[in-house]
């Protein structure tokens, strides 16, 4: 700074004020880790979008035995800002999230955005095309238990590794969007956030996203993610990397549920507004009711399952929720509510394997 400029500043207090404000703004945006993509091209594999552009394409993922591809849309805002990653189809038979992203992405104009969206439309293509629940038909693994993944692993592990190595490093926030799986009745819809990780700033940023998404209920996931090897879920892997993240659960039963689709689309718009990526004119939301501890009952053996109580009902501890039969129709197990609370998830279809979750009851905090 030369003397002439100093004199100019003293003579012009407004100029000094503007300069100070600019310096403070620059400092703040750096601390938030935002503005990192200012006027940069965002690219994943051969899919690349310059500021003000959108681009769609696929990334191939191959293992020694199998091959898959992941369809992705990048929408890079004209102005700089944070990057939000949206993921659907980690479980291939959860359709509401997949359709939400297909509806929403063409409706968003990059010229109105400050920041970027990276939408992973169907993460687990083998499970989607194979119509499997929980697992990939390629290797029998549950992708949402396979994070952070392995560069030289099975197809599912390599898919997780692709996300944590190529997509998460671009993200300022991650939304992992699910439904109840193809055999799961899940009601009400909820958002989940990791509430006890050591990095308080990540927990607080995640909690704020859960509060503004607009669903009636939120689950505060308990427990530590230390060591990082505990972060086997897609959302927890983001948290372990210091990236704010929430899980969304809306819809289920392998149905195209238009109510759930609308909930997800609206929630994503609210998160974009909350992060400063895109303004919306949506009304403010009421804070959700928080589910604290959740208790589940698992199948003691293989068999057939028949639920008796609807989800979203308040149940009393010990209340009969459903029963299992053997192959000949004889009742072999009764699932009773492990606590008093709300029945938020139940298996719907008869086939169950030993150890699988039958019901979940949540305590309202
Ligand atoms: Zn899922």
Coordinates of C-alpha atoms and ligand atoms in Angstrom, one line a residue:
X1 CA 0.0 0.0 0.0
X2 CA 1.7 3.3 -1.0
X3 CA 1.3 6.6 0.8
X4 CA -0.9 8.2 -1.7
X5 CA -3.4 5.4 -1.2
X6 CA -3.2 5.7 2.6
X7 CA -4.0 9.4 2.3
X8 CA -6.9 8.5 0.0
X9 CA -8.3 6.1 2.6
X10 CA -8.0 8.6 5.4
X11 CA -9.8 11.2 3.2
X12 CA -12.4 8.7 2.1
X13 CA -13.8 6.9 5.2
X14 CA -16.5 5.2 3.1
X15 CA -13.8 3.6 0.9
X16 CA -12.1 2.4 4.0
X17 CA -15.3 0.9 5.3
X18 CA -16.0 -0.9 2.0
X19 CA -12.4 -2.2 1.9
X20 CA -12.7 -3.5 5.5
X21 CA -16.1 -5.2 4.8
X22 CA -14.6 -6.8 1.7
X23 CA -11.6 -8.2 3.6
X24 CA -13.9 -9.5 6.4
X25 CA -16.2 -11.2 3.8
X26 CA -13.2 -12.8 2.1
X27 CA -12.0 -14.1 5.4
X28 CA -15.4 -15.5 6.4
X29 CA -16.0 -17.3 3.1
X30 CA -12.6 -18.9 3.3
X31 CA -13.3 -20.1 6.8
X32 CA -16.6 -21.7 5.7
X33 CA -14.7 -23.5 3.0
X34 CA -17.0 -21.9 0.4
X35 CA -16.3 -20.0 -2.7
X36 CA -13.7 -22.7 -3.4
X37 CA -15.2 -23.3 -6.9
X38 CA -15.2 -19.7 -7.8
X39 CA -15.3 -19.6 -11.6
X40 CA -13.9 -23.1 -11.8
X41 CA -15.0 -25.9 -14.1
X42 CA -16.4 -28.8 -12.0
X43 CA -15.6 -32.2 -13.4
X44 CA -16.1 -35.8 -12.5
X45 CA -14.6 -38.2 -15.0
X46 CA -15.5 -36.9 -18.5
X47 CA -18.5 -34.9 -17.2
X48 CA -17.6 -31.2 -16.9
X49 CA -19.6 -28.0 -16.3
X50 CA -18.2 -24.5 -16.4
X51 CA -19.9 -21.7 -14.4
X52 CA -23.4 -21.2 -15.7
X53 CA -23.5 -24.6 -17.4
X54 CA -25.0 -28.0 -16.7
X55 CA -23.6 -31.4 -17.8
X56 CA -24.9 -35.0 -17.6
X57 CA -23.1 -38.2 -18.2
X58 CA -22.0 -41.5 -16.8
X59 CA -18.9 -42.7 -14.9
X60 CA -17.9 -46.4 -15.4
X61 CA -16.9 -48.4 -12.3
X62 CA -15.4 -51.8 -12.9
X63 CA -14.0 -54.5 -10.6
X64 CA -12.3 -57.8 -11.5
X65 CA -15.6 -59.6 -12.0
X66 CA -18.3 -56.9 -12.6
X67 CA -18.9 -53.5 -14.3
X68 CA -21.4 -50.7 -13.5
X69 CA -22.0 -47.1 -14.4
X70 CA -23.2 -44.1 -12.4
X71 CA -25.4 -41.4 -14.1
X72 CA -24.5 -37.9 -12.8
X73 CA -25.7 -34.3 -13.4
X74 CA -23.5 -31.4 -12.5
X75 CA -25.1 -27.9 -12.4
X76 CA -22.5 -25.3 -11.9
X77 CA -24.0 -21.9 -10.9
X78 CA -23.1 -18.7 -12.7
X79 CA -21.9 -17.2 -9.4
X80 CA -19.5 -19.0 -7.0
X81 CA -20.7 -20.6 -3.7
X82 CA -20.9 -23.9 -1.9
X83 CA -21.3 -27.3 -3.7
X84 CA -24.1 -29.6 -2.6
X85 CA -23.9 -33.3 -3.4
X86 CA -27.2 -35.2 -3.8
X87 CA -27.2 -39.0 -3.8
X88 CA -30.1 -41.3 -4.7
X89 CA -30.3 -45.0 -5.3
X90 CA -27.7 -46.2 -2.9
X91 CA -30.4 -48.9 -2.4
X92 CA -31.7 -49.7 -5.9
X93 CA -35.3 -50.3 -5.0
X94 CA -35.9 -47.0 -3.3
X95 CA -37.6 -45.1 -6.1
X96 CA -38.9 -41.8 -4.6
X97 CA -35.4 -40.2 -4.2
X98 CA -34.3 -41.3 -7.7
X99 CA -37.5 -39.7 -9.3
X100 CA -37.1 -36.6 -7.2
X101 CA -33.6 -35.9 -8.6
X102 CA -34.9 -36.6 -12.2
X103 CA -37.7 -34.1 -11.7
X104 CA -35.7 -31.5 -10.0
X105 CA -32.4 -31.3 -11.9
X106 CA -33.9 -30.1 -15.3
X107 CA -36.0 -27.5 -13.3
X108 CA -33.0 -25.7 -11.9
X109 CA -31.3 -22.8 -13.8
X110 CA -27.6 -22.5 -13.2
X111 CA -27.8 -18.8 -14.1
X112 CA -29.8 -18.2 -10.9
X113 CA -27.4 -20.2 -8.7
X114 CA -24.5 -19.2 -6.5
X115 CA -22.7 -22.5 -6.1
X116 CA -23.1 -25.9 -7.6
X117 CA -25.2 -29.1 -7.4
X118 CA -23.8 -32.6 -8.1
X119 CA -26.6 -35.1 -8.4
X120 CA -25.7 -38.8 -8.4
X121 CA -29.0 -40.1 -9.9
X122 CA -28.6 -43.8 -9.3
X123 CA -25.6 -44.7 -7.3
X124 CA -26.2 -48.5 -7.2
X125 CA -27.1 -49.3 -10.8
X126 CA -26.8 -53.1 -10.5
X127 CA -29.3 -53.1 -7.6
X128 CA -31.6 -50.8 -9.5
X129 CA -31.7 -52.9 -12.7
X130 CA -31.5 -56.1 -10.7
X131 CA -34.5 -54.9 -8.5
X132 CA -32.7 -56.1 -5.4
X133 CA -33.3 -54.8 -1.8
X134 CA -30.5 -54.0 0.6
X135 CA -27.7 -55.6 -1.5
X136 CA -26.1 -55.4 -4.9
X137 CA -26.6 -58.6 -7.1
X138 CA -23.0 -58.1 -8.3
X139 CA -21.3 -59.0 -5.0
X140 CA -24.1 -59.5 -2.3
X141 CA -22.9 -56.4 -0.4
X142 CA -24.9 -53.6 1.1
X143 CA -23.5 -50.3 -0.3
X144 CA -24.6 -48.4 2.7
X145 CA -22.4 -50.5 4.9
X146 CA -19.4 -50.4 2.6
X147 CA -18.0 -46.9 3.1
X148 CA -15.4 -45.5 2.8
X149 CA -14.9 -48.2 0.2
X150 CA -11.8 -49.8 -1.3
X151 CA -9.9 -48.9 -4.5
X152 CA -9.2 -52.6 -5.2
X153 CA -12.4 -54.1 -3.7
X154 CA -15.6 -55.6 -5.0
X155 CA -17.9 -53.6 -7.3
X156 CA -19.8 -52.2 -4.3
X157 CA -16.7 -51.3 -2.4
X158 CA -15.3 -49.6 -5.5
X159 CA -18.5 -47.6 -5.9
X160 CA -18.2 -46.3 -2.3
X161 CA -14.6 -45.5 -3.0
X162 CA -15.5 -43.6 -6.1
X163 CA -17.8 -41.4 -4.0
X164 CA -15.3 -40.8 -1.2
X165 CA -12.3 -40.2 -3.5
X166 CA -13.8 -38.4 -6.5
X167 CA -17.1 -36.8 -5.4
X168 CA -16.9 -36.0 -1.6
X169 CA -13.7 -33.9 -2.0
X170 CA -15.8 -31.5 -4.2
X171 CA -18.6 -31.2 -1.6
X172 CA -19.4 -28.6 1.0
X173 CA -22.5 -30.6 2.0
X174 CA -23.9 -34.1 1.2
X175 CA -27.5 -35.3 1.2
X176 CA -27.9 -39.1 1.1
X177 CA -31.5 -39.7 0.1
X178 CA -33.4 -43.0 0.8
X179 CA -36.8 -44.5 1.2
X180 CA -37.9 -47.5 3.0
X181 CA -36.5 -50.4 0.9
X182 CA -38.7 -52.4 -1.5
X183 CA -40.1 -54.5 1.4
X184 CA -40.2 -51.7 4.1
X185 CA -43.1 -49.6 5.2
X186 CA -41.5 -46.5 6.5
X187 CA -43.6 -43.7 8.0
X188 CA -43.4 -40.9 8.8
X189 CA -40.7 -39.5 6.6
X190 CA -37.7 -38.3 8.5
X191 CA -34.2 -36.7 8.2
X192 CA -31.3 -38.0 10.2
X193 CA -28.1 -36.4 11.3
X194 CA -25.1 -37.6 13.3
X195 CA -25.3 -35.9 16.6
X196 CA -22.3 -37.0 18.5
X197 CA -19.2 -36.7 16.3
X198 CA -16.3 -35.0 17.9
X199 CA -16.1 -32.2 15.3
X200 CA -18.8 -29.9 16.8
X201 CA -18.9 -27.6 13.7
X202 CA -19.8 -30.5 11.4
X203 CA -22.5 -31.7 13.8
X204 CA -24.0 -28.3 14.1
X205 CA -24.0 -27.6 10.3
X206 CA -25.6 -31.0 9.8
X207 CA -28.2 -30.4 12.5
X208 CA -29.1 -27.1 10.9
X209 CA -29.7 -28.8 7.5
X210 CA -31.9 -31.4 9.3
X211 CA -33.9 -28.6 10.9
X212 CA -34.6 -26.7 7.6
X213 CA -35.3 -29.7 5.3
X214 CA -39.0 -29.5 6.3
X215 CA -40.0 -33.0 7.4
X216 CA -42.0 -33.4 10.5
X217 CA -39.5 -35.7 12.2
X218 CA -35.7 -35.9 12.6
X219 CA -33.6 -38.7 14.0
X220 CA -30.5 -37.7 16.0
X221 CA -28.1 -40.6 15.3
X222 CA -26.2 -41.4 18.5
X223 CA -22.7 -42.8 18.9
X224 CA -19.2 -41.8 17.9
X225 CA -17.6 -42.2 14.5
X226 CA -14.1 -42.6 16.0
X227 CA -12.2 -44.5 14.8
X228 CA -13.2 -43.4 11.3
X229 CA -13.6 -47.1 10.3
X230 CA -16.9 -47.0 12.1
X231 CA -18.2 -44.6 9.4
X232 CA -19.6 -47.3 7.1
X233 CA -22.7 -45.4 6.0
X234 CA -22.6 -42.9 3.1
X235 CA -23.6 -40.0 5.3
X236 CA -21.3 -40.9 8.2
X237 CA -18.3 -41.2 5.7
X238 CA -19.0 -37.6 4.7
X239 CA -19.1 -36.6 8.4
X240 CA -15.8 -38.4 9.0
X241 CA -14.3 -36.3 6.2
X242 CA -15.5 -33.1 7.9
X243 CA -18.4 -32.5 5.4
X244 CA -21.8 -31.7 6.8
X245 CA -24.3 -34.4 5.8
X246 CA -27.9 -35.6 6.5
X247 CA -29.8 -38.7 5.6
X248 CA -33.3 -38.4 4.2
X249 CA -35.9 -41.2 4.4
X250 CA -39.2 -40.7 2.5
X251 CA -41.4 -43.3 0.7
X252 CA -40.9 -47.1 0.6
X253 CA -42.3 -50.4 -0.5
X254 CA -40.9 -50.1 -4.0
X255 CA -43.7 -47.7 -4.9
X256 CA -43.5 -44.4 -6.8
X257 CA -44.9 -42.3 -3.9
X258 CA -45.7 -38.8 -5.2
X259 CA -46.2 -37.4 -1.7
X260 CA -42.6 -38.5 -0.8
X261 CA -41.2 -37.3 -4.1
X262 CA -42.7 -33.8 -3.4
X263 CA -41.3 -33.8 0.2
X264 CA -37.8 -34.6 -1.2
X265 CA -37.9 -32.0 -3.9
X266 CA -39.1 -29.3 -1.6
X267 CA -36.5 -30.3 1.1
X268 CA -33.7 -30.1 -1.4
X269 CA -34.8 -26.6 -2.5
X270 CA -34.9 -25.5 1.2
X271 CA -31.3 -26.8 1.7
X272 CA -30.2 -25.0 -1.4
X273 CA -31.7 -21.8 0.0
X274 CA -30.2 -22.5 3.5
X275 CA -26.7 -22.9 1.9
X276 CA -27.1 -19.7 -0.2
X277 CA -27.1 -21.6 -3.5
X278 CA -30.6 -20.7 -4.7
X279 CA -33.2 -18.5 -3.2
X280 CA -36.7 -20.0 -2.8
X281 CA -40.0 -18.4 -1.9
X282 CA -41.0 -21.4 0.3
X283 CA -42.4 -20.5 3.7
X284 CA -40.2 -21.1 6.7
X285 CA -40.6 -24.6 8.4
X286 CA -41.4 -25.5 12.0
X287 CA -38.6 -27.4 13.8
X288 CA -39.2 -31.1 13.5
X289 CA -39.9 -33.4 16.4
X290 CA -36.7 -35.2 17.4
X291 CA -36.6 -39.0 17.7
X292 CA -33.9 -39.9 20.2
X293 CA -33.1 -43.6 20.8
X294 CA -34.5 -46.1 18.4
X295 CA -35.1 -49.8 19.4
X296 CA -35.5 -52.6 16.8
X297 CA -36.6 -56.2 16.9
X298 CA -34.8 -58.6 14.6
X299 CA -35.9 -62.0 13.3
X300 CA -34.6 -64.9 15.4
X301 CA -34.7 -67.2 12.4
X302 CA -35.7 -67.4 8.7
X303 CA -39.4 -67.5 8.2
X304 CA -42.5 -65.4 7.1
X305 CA -43.4 -62.1 8.8
X306 CA -46.9 -60.6 9.3
X307 CA -47.2 -57.1 10.7
X308 CA -50.3 -56.1 12.7
X309 CA -49.8 -52.4 13.6
X310 CA -49.5 -49.5 11.2
X311 CA -46.4 -47.3 11.2
X312 CA -46.7 -43.8 12.7
X313 CA -48.8 -45.3 15.5
X314 CA -47.8 -44.7 19.2
X315 CA -47.3 -48.2 20.8
X316 CA -46.9 -49.4 24.4
X317 CA -43.9 -51.4 25.5
X318 CA -44.8 -55.1 25.2
X319 CA -47.5 -54.5 22.6
X320 CA -47.8 -57.2 19.9
X321 CA -46.6 -55.6 16.6
X322 CA -46.4 -58.6 14.4
X323 CA -45.5 -62.3 14.2
X324 CA -43.5 -64.8 12.2
X325 CA -44.5 -68.3 11.0
X326 CA -42.5 -71.3 9.9
X327 CA -42.9 -72.7 6.3
X328 CA -46.1 -74.6 7.3
X329 CA -47.9 -71.6 8.9
X330 CA -47.2 -72.3 12.6
X331 CA -46.6 -69.1 14.6
X332 CA -42.9 -69.3 15.8
X333 CA -42.2 -65.7 17.0
X334 CA -44.1 -62.6 18.2
X335 CA -42.5 -59.2 17.8
X336 CA -43.4 -56.9 20.7
X337 CA -42.6 -53.2 21.1
X338 CA -39.3 -53.0 22.9
X339 CA -40.2 -49.6 24.3
X340 CA -43.2 -47.2 24.4
X341 CA -42.9 -44.8 21.4
X342 CA -43.7 -44.4 17.8
X343 CA -43.6 -47.4 15.3
X344 CA -41.5 -45.7 12.5
X345 CA -40.5 -48.7 10.4
X346 CA -41.9 -52.2 9.8
X347 CA -41.1 -54.9 7.3
X348 CA -44.1 -55.4 5.0
X349 CA -43.4 -58.4 2.8
X350 CA -43.4 -61.9 4.3
X351 CA -39.9 -63.3 3.6
X352 CA -37.3 -62.6 6.3
X353 CA -33.9 -64.0 7.1
X354 CA -32.4 -64.6 10.5
X355 CA -31.1 -61.3 12.0
X356 CA -33.1 -59.0 9.7
X357 CA -34.8 -56.0 11.3
X358 CA -38.6 -56.5 11.6
X359 CA -39.7 -53.3 13.4
X360 CA -38.2 -50.1 14.8
X361 CA -39.8 -48.1 17.6
X362 CA -38.5 -44.6 18.3
X363 CA -38.6 -42.5 21.5
X364 CA -39.7 -38.9 21.0
X365 CA -37.3 -36.5 22.8
Ligands
LIG1 ZN1 -31.9 -47.1 1.8

